[in-house]
Amino acid sequence: MIPARLEGRALPPQRHRTVQEALRAAAGSDTGLTFWDAAERETVIPWREVHRRACHVAGALARLGVRPGDRVAMILPTSPAFPDAFFGTLLAGAVPVPLYPPLRLGRLGEYHERTARMLRACGAVLLLSDRRIRRLLGEATALARPPLGCVAVEDLELGGALDLPGREAELAVIQFSSGTTVDPKPVALRHENVLANVAAIDSYLPEEGPVRQAGVSWLPLYHDMGLIGCLLLAVAHPGPLTLIPPELFLARPALWLRAVAKKRATVSPAPNFAFGLCLRRVRDEDLRGLDLSSWRLALNGAEPIAAGVLRRFAERFAPFGFDPSALLPVYGLSEASLAVTFSRPGGGFATAERDGREVVSVGVPVPGTAVEVRGEDGAVLPLGEVGRIHVRSPSVMAGYFERPDATAEALQGGWLDTGDLGFVQGGELFVSGRAKDVIVLRGANHAPQAFEECLDAVEGVRTGCAVAVGFVPDGGEGEELALLVEVSGPSSGLGERVRAAVLEATGIRAHAVVELSPGTLPRTSSGKLRRGEARRQWLAGELLPPAPVTPLRLASAVVRSQLAFVRSRFRA
């Protein structure tokens, strides 16, 4: 038996001991951050200015009462305020905890409860935001009651700067995995975890002189792919990075490709849905006269990867200079800082057939990382067999913050149980799904993607807005298949069209097809569908559409938020 085990090459030497040290070094470079707006206007902030601004924020936080080792949560958009707050918190000796802003205004009640749980789980002493978002955070702040309250970065009393080498917390950042729901698990990452992962990713970047090649990202900075894979990578090996607010990308996907072309970017990552969105929404005239040939690392990760989307993207944008070999499927998770495996640059991508599905390879372990595929008994499986993916790496988290029980369950003997399923074939890793999402029908295991992927072509189903779950019906003797689908337009006969598509593709007839209004299915902070939560809400009769967002409802939310701030001050 050949074991399903892969080992990455040796990790290159790390350039810095802490993130603060990396920022100080970057301040001596001639590059920095560029923020794009909807009109493609640029706000340029050199790294030396990023460092100077962060020093002033650090001084303001210290005067406010933030002490070394404290956790400072931040809910901020993609703007200069984010690096101000993030690096300022680090320079003050505290630990930044990026959280996501209120993205779905029709579900503000749920947002406040989840945010309060995360604030309590990390023990945040302060919540930083900006004036615009802060208007909506009163209820979450009142529920969590951080000792120093909620403050807009613009309202910090800037004065004396603070940057004391040696004033460093053990942790570089606490990040919550994207699936965090009722039981938030704060992923605690030390400086050495983050910088090891950054060094591993950096080893894949083309080296052309002392300055790293240009990057472009629209990924949220509160998410590991945007924070560690883009912002901190650009700090640790200083280079130009152009940032686009994610809401602008979603409204106008062509902005992403235009930025790559105009900035002559070499690297730009995104989840699979972004490549599909460009296929549907980017027109030839959006890219007229532009050239994508500089894009050498088009990393695709953070969610299941569809081979068909990759092929269509390569074909669609080849006339604009895009090189198909630039498409690189990757795999990672927040508990491993970010990256676990990368496809080989320039080699294209491989696929394998598994249970009627075409599964995309996510490559080989990044430097310093080892991967094993294990069975339920913990033993390493043979090549080709599906099991749980385990990872060992200097990038793996210190643990879940103040959660020894959860840490002991996830980390055993230096190995992280990712909870993902996959197999090794041809010397590469293939990720086939999540263990908790497996549907068992008449004794056979099925990945939900096998049912979901065939629904994108069904008329009336919103693309990428369907989940497959298992359930035991009343009086049933075993698990059956239910499909929860968001509907676009008239839905007459949709249930039977859905059943027919799934039956043709998989040979299985769905027991239930549930038609939902747009926006009903719950999603993670990074936009991924939450199958388990969708199943729970459906069975509990709680799977309801979001409340309509109207000016009156938004104004009411702002008033409730302000009243909550007032009540919090009164209680304090």
Short mmCIF file of C-alpha atoms in Angstrom, two decimals, residues 60-323:
data_model
loop_
_atom_site.label_atom_id
_atom_site.label_comp_id
_atom_site.label_asym_id
_atom_site.label_seq_id
_atom_site.Cartn_x
_atom_site.Cartn_y
_atom_site.Cartn_z
CA ALA A 60 -4.17 56.86 20.32
CA LEU A 61 -5.08 53.30 21.33
CA ALA A 62 -2.59 53.34 24.19
CA ARG A 63 -4.05 56.62 25.46
CA LEU A 64 -7.52 55.16 25.15
CA GLY A 65 -6.53 52.33 27.51
CA VAL A 66 -5.53 49.50 25.18
CA ARG A 67 -2.78 47.44 26.80
CA PRO A 68 -0.29 44.93 25.35
CA GLY A 69 -2.02 41.61 24.73
CA ASP A 70 -5.53 43.11 24.57
CA ARG A 71 -7.74 42.11 21.68
CA VAL A 72 -9.03 44.91 19.47
CA ALA A 73 -11.83 43.95 17.09
CA MET A 74 -12.29 45.91 13.87
CA ILE A 75 -15.21 46.16 11.48
CA LEU A 76 -13.95 48.22 8.58
CA PRO A 77 -14.34 48.46 4.80
CA THR A 78 -11.53 48.20 2.26
CA SER A 79 -10.14 51.69 2.82
CA PRO A 80 -7.05 53.34 4.34
CA ALA A 81 -8.76 53.00 7.74
CA PHE A 82 -8.19 49.22 7.69
CA PRO A 83 -4.36 49.23 7.60
CA ASP A 84 -4.41 52.18 10.00
CA ALA A 85 -6.36 50.13 12.53
CA PHE A 86 -4.78 46.73 11.86
CA PHE A 87 -1.13 47.81 12.00
CA GLY A 88 -1.85 50.42 14.67
CA THR A 89 -3.24 47.71 16.92
CA LEU A 90 -0.12 45.60 16.40
CA LEU A 91 2.23 48.52 17.07
CA ALA A 92 0.32 49.16 20.32
CA GLY A 93 1.20 45.59 21.34
CA ALA A 94 -2.41 44.41 21.03
CA VAL A 95 -3.99 41.71 18.88
CA PRO A 96 -6.19 42.70 15.90
CA VAL A 97 -9.40 40.75 15.32
CA PRO A 98 -10.91 41.61 11.92
CA LEU A 99 -14.67 40.98 11.69
CA TYR A 100 -16.99 41.38 8.75
CA PRO A 101 -19.29 44.39 8.33
CA PRO A 102 -23.08 44.17 8.04
CA LEU A 103 -23.35 42.89 4.48
CA ARG A 104 -26.99 41.74 4.39
CA LEU A 105 -29.06 44.61 5.73
CA GLY A 106 -32.18 42.47 5.61
CA ARG A 107 -30.68 40.25 8.35
CA LEU A 108 -29.33 42.81 10.81
CA GLY A 109 -30.79 41.04 13.84
CA GLU A 110 -28.87 37.87 13.04
CA TYR A 111 -25.74 39.94 12.31
CA HIS A 112 -25.82 41.66 15.70
CA GLU A 113 -26.13 38.37 17.57
CA ARG A 114 -23.30 36.69 15.64
CA THR A 115 -21.02 39.69 15.95
CA ALA A 116 -21.63 39.92 19.70
CA ARG A 117 -20.78 36.22 20.08
CA MET A 118 -17.49 36.76 18.25
CA LEU A 119 -16.63 39.82 20.31
CA ARG A 120 -17.21 37.85 23.51
CA ALA A 121 -15.34 34.79 22.22
CA CYS A 122 -12.15 36.76 21.62
CA GLY A 123 -12.56 38.97 24.70
CA ALA A 124 -12.32 42.20 22.70
CA VAL A 125 -11.72 45.29 24.84
CA LEU A 126 -12.52 47.66 21.98
CA LEU A 127 -14.35 47.67 18.66
CA LEU A 128 -12.93 49.92 15.93
CA SER A 129 -15.00 50.93 12.92
CA ASP A 130 -15.58 53.96 10.72
CA ARG A 131 -18.30 56.54 11.17
CA ARG A 132 -20.53 55.11 8.44
CA ILE A 133 -20.53 51.50 9.66
CA ARG A 134 -20.48 52.45 13.34
CA ARG A 135 -23.99 53.88 12.96
CA LEU A 136 -25.26 50.28 12.68
CA LEU A 137 -23.16 48.63 15.41
CA GLY A 138 -24.90 49.86 18.55
CA GLU A 139 -26.92 46.69 19.16
CA ALA A 140 -23.94 44.35 18.69
CA THR A 141 -21.84 46.56 20.98
CA ALA A 142 -24.58 46.63 23.63
CA LEU A 143 -24.84 42.82 23.56
CA ALA A 144 -21.07 42.25 23.87
CA ARG A 145 -20.19 45.31 25.98
CA PRO A 146 -16.45 45.64 25.19
CA PRO A 147 -14.95 47.71 28.06
CA LEU A 148 -13.69 50.51 25.81
CA GLY A 149 -16.79 50.57 23.62
CA CYS A 150 -17.00 51.14 19.87
CA VAL A 151 -14.93 53.97 18.34
CA ALA A 152 -14.59 55.23 14.76
CA VAL A 153 -11.00 55.34 13.53
CA GLU A 154 -11.61 58.93 12.37
CA ASP A 155 -12.54 59.89 15.94
CA LEU A 156 -9.38 58.59 17.60
CA GLU A 157 -7.41 61.37 19.26
CA LEU A 158 -4.25 61.25 17.21
CA GLY A 159 -1.21 62.82 18.75
CA GLY A 160 2.06 61.27 19.78
CA ALA A 161 3.07 58.23 17.75
CA LEU A 162 3.93 54.87 19.28
CA ASP A 163 6.20 52.18 17.87
CA LEU A 164 8.21 50.36 20.47
CA PRO A 165 10.11 47.28 19.29
CA GLY A 166 9.58 44.54 21.83
CA ARG A 167 6.02 45.70 22.58
CA GLU A 168 4.60 42.67 20.79
CA ALA A 169 1.87 40.27 21.77
CA GLU A 170 2.46 36.58 21.19
CA LEU A 171 -0.42 36.54 18.70
CA ALA A 172 -0.36 38.39 15.37
CA VAL A 173 -4.08 38.09 14.65
CA ILE A 174 -7.24 36.26 15.63
CA GLN A 175 -9.43 35.33 12.71
CA PHE A 176 -12.74 33.51 12.65
CA SER A 177 -13.25 30.74 10.14
CA SER A 178 -15.85 31.69 7.54
CA GLY A 179 -18.34 29.11 8.80
CA THR A 180 -18.48 30.51 12.33
CA THR A 181 -22.11 30.49 13.53
CA VAL A 182 -23.59 29.77 16.96
CA ASP A 183 -20.31 28.51 18.44
CA PRO A 184 -17.60 30.90 17.20
CA LYS A 185 -14.08 29.50 17.26
CA PRO A 186 -11.43 32.23 17.24
CA VAL A 187 -8.38 31.02 15.31
CA ALA A 188 -5.31 32.26 17.19
CA LEU A 189 -2.28 32.79 14.95
CA ARG A 190 1.17 33.60 16.24
CA HIS A 191 3.55 35.81 14.27
CA GLU A 192 5.58 32.77 13.24
CA ASN A 193 2.43 31.05 11.91
CA VAL A 194 1.46 33.98 9.70
CA LEU A 195 4.97 34.77 8.48
CA ALA A 196 5.70 31.11 7.67
CA ASN A 197 2.60 31.03 5.48
CA VAL A 198 3.52 34.31 3.84
CA ALA A 199 7.02 32.98 3.12
CA ALA A 200 5.55 29.82 1.58
CA ILE A 201 3.24 31.81 -0.70
CA ASP A 202 6.02 34.25 -1.57
CA SER A 203 8.13 31.38 -2.91
CA TYR A 204 5.68 31.01 -5.82
CA LEU A 205 5.86 34.64 -6.93
CA PRO A 206 8.02 35.54 -9.92
CA GLU A 207 11.24 37.11 -8.72
CA GLU A 208 12.38 40.02 -10.87
CA GLY A 209 14.62 42.19 -8.76
CA PRO A 210 14.23 43.27 -5.13
CA VAL A 211 10.62 44.46 -5.52
CA ARG A 212 7.82 41.93 -5.50
CA GLN A 213 5.60 41.95 -8.56
CA ALA A 214 2.37 43.95 -8.48
CA GLY A 215 -0.78 42.46 -6.99
CA VAL A 216 -4.48 43.29 -7.30
CA SER A 217 -7.20 42.19 -4.90
CA TRP A 218 -10.87 42.86 -4.31
CA LEU A 219 -11.00 40.24 -1.54
CA PRO A 220 -12.30 41.45 1.85
CA LEU A 221 -9.49 42.36 4.22
CA TYR A 222 -11.32 40.66 7.10
CA HIS A 223 -10.94 37.32 5.29
CA ASP A 224 -7.70 35.29 5.41
CA MET A 225 -7.25 35.27 1.63
CA GLY A 226 -7.38 39.07 1.45
CA LEU A 227 -5.59 39.78 4.73
CA ILE A 228 -2.75 37.26 4.77
CA GLY A 229 -2.56 36.28 1.11
CA CYS A 230 -2.61 39.86 -0.15
CA LEU A 231 -2.03 42.61 2.45
CA LEU A 232 0.50 40.86 4.71
CA LEU A 233 2.26 39.24 1.77
CA ALA A 234 2.74 42.70 0.25
CA VAL A 235 4.18 43.93 3.57
CA ALA A 236 6.53 41.02 4.21
CA HIS A 237 8.05 41.26 0.72
CA PRO A 238 7.26 44.87 -0.13
CA GLY A 239 5.50 45.39 -3.39
CA PRO A 240 2.69 47.41 -4.95
CA LEU A 241 -0.81 46.20 -4.08
CA THR A 242 -4.01 47.64 -5.53
CA LEU A 243 -7.15 47.12 -3.43
CA ILE A 244 -10.73 47.30 -4.69
CA PRO A 245 -13.68 47.28 -2.25
CA PRO A 246 -15.49 43.94 -2.64
CA GLU A 247 -18.87 45.62 -3.02
CA LEU A 248 -17.54 47.45 -6.10
CA PHE A 249 -16.32 44.20 -7.62
CA LEU A 250 -19.71 42.56 -7.07
CA ALA A 251 -21.46 45.52 -8.70
CA ARG A 252 -19.00 45.75 -11.59
CA PRO A 253 -16.77 42.67 -11.98
CA ALA A 254 -14.90 44.24 -14.89
CA LEU A 255 -13.14 46.50 -12.37
CA TRP A 256 -11.10 43.53 -11.23
CA LEU A 257 -9.84 42.62 -14.70
CA ARG A 258 -9.30 46.26 -15.64
CA ALA A 259 -7.15 46.75 -12.55
CA VAL A 260 -5.07 43.66 -13.33
CA ALA A 261 -4.45 44.94 -16.85
CA LYS A 262 -3.84 48.60 -15.99
CA LYS A 263 -1.53 47.86 -13.04
CA ARG A 264 0.27 45.10 -14.97
CA ALA A 265 -0.37 42.80 -12.01
CA THR A 266 1.32 39.43 -11.81
CA VAL A 267 -0.78 37.91 -9.03
CA SER A 268 -4.47 38.22 -8.17
CA PRO A 269 -6.48 35.57 -6.27
CA ALA A 270 -10.24 34.97 -6.03
CA PRO A 271 -12.81 32.31 -5.17
CA ASN A 272 -14.32 30.25 -7.97
CA PHE A 273 -17.57 32.25 -8.07
CA ALA A 274 -15.65 35.40 -9.07
CA PHE A 275 -14.35 33.77 -12.25
CA GLY A 276 -17.90 32.66 -13.05
CA LEU A 277 -19.25 36.15 -12.36
CA CYS A 278 -16.79 37.61 -14.86
CA LEU A 279 -18.02 35.14 -17.48
CA ARG A 280 -21.58 36.37 -17.05
CA ARG A 281 -21.07 40.08 -16.50
CA VAL A 282 -17.88 41.30 -18.22
CA ARG A 283 -18.40 42.57 -21.78
CA ASP A 284 -15.81 42.88 -24.53
CA GLU A 285 -16.14 46.68 -24.45
CA ASP A 286 -15.21 46.65 -20.76
CA LEU A 287 -11.73 45.40 -21.69
CA ARG A 288 -11.24 47.03 -25.08
CA GLY A 289 -7.58 47.98 -25.54
CA LEU A 290 -6.47 46.20 -22.36
CA ASP A 291 -4.02 43.32 -21.99
CA LEU A 292 -4.18 40.58 -19.32
CA SER A 293 -0.90 38.89 -20.30
CA SER A 294 0.90 40.08 -17.14
CA TRP A 295 -1.42 37.93 -14.97
CA ARG A 296 0.75 34.90 -14.23
CA LEU A 297 -0.85 33.69 -10.98
CA ALA A 298 -4.66 33.66 -11.15
CA LEU A 299 -5.18 31.77 -7.90
CA ASN A 300 -8.57 30.09 -7.43
CA GLY A 301 -9.45 28.94 -3.91
CA ALA A 302 -11.59 29.43 -0.77
CA GLU A 303 -14.49 27.37 -2.16
CA PRO A 304 -15.07 24.32 -4.40
CA ILE A 305 -13.48 24.78 -7.81
CA ALA A 306 -15.39 23.98 -11.01
CA ALA A 307 -13.28 22.79 -13.93
CA GLY A 308 -15.86 24.05 -16.42
CA VAL A 309 -15.61 27.57 -15.05
CA LEU A 310 -11.82 27.52 -15.37
CA ARG A 311 -11.97 26.33 -18.97
CA ARG A 312 -14.61 28.86 -19.97
CA PHE A 313 -12.74 31.69 -18.25
CA ALA A 314 -9.52 30.80 -20.09
CA GLU A 315 -11.33 30.66 -23.43
CA ARG A 316 -13.38 33.81 -22.83
CA PHE A 317 -10.43 36.05 -21.95
CA ALA A 318 -7.74 34.56 -24.19
CA PRO A 319 -8.45 37.27 -26.82
CA PHE A 320 -7.35 39.80 -24.19
CA GLY A 321 -4.01 38.11 -23.60
CA PHE A 322 -4.98 35.86 -20.68
CA ASP A 323 -2.74 32.77 -20.46
#
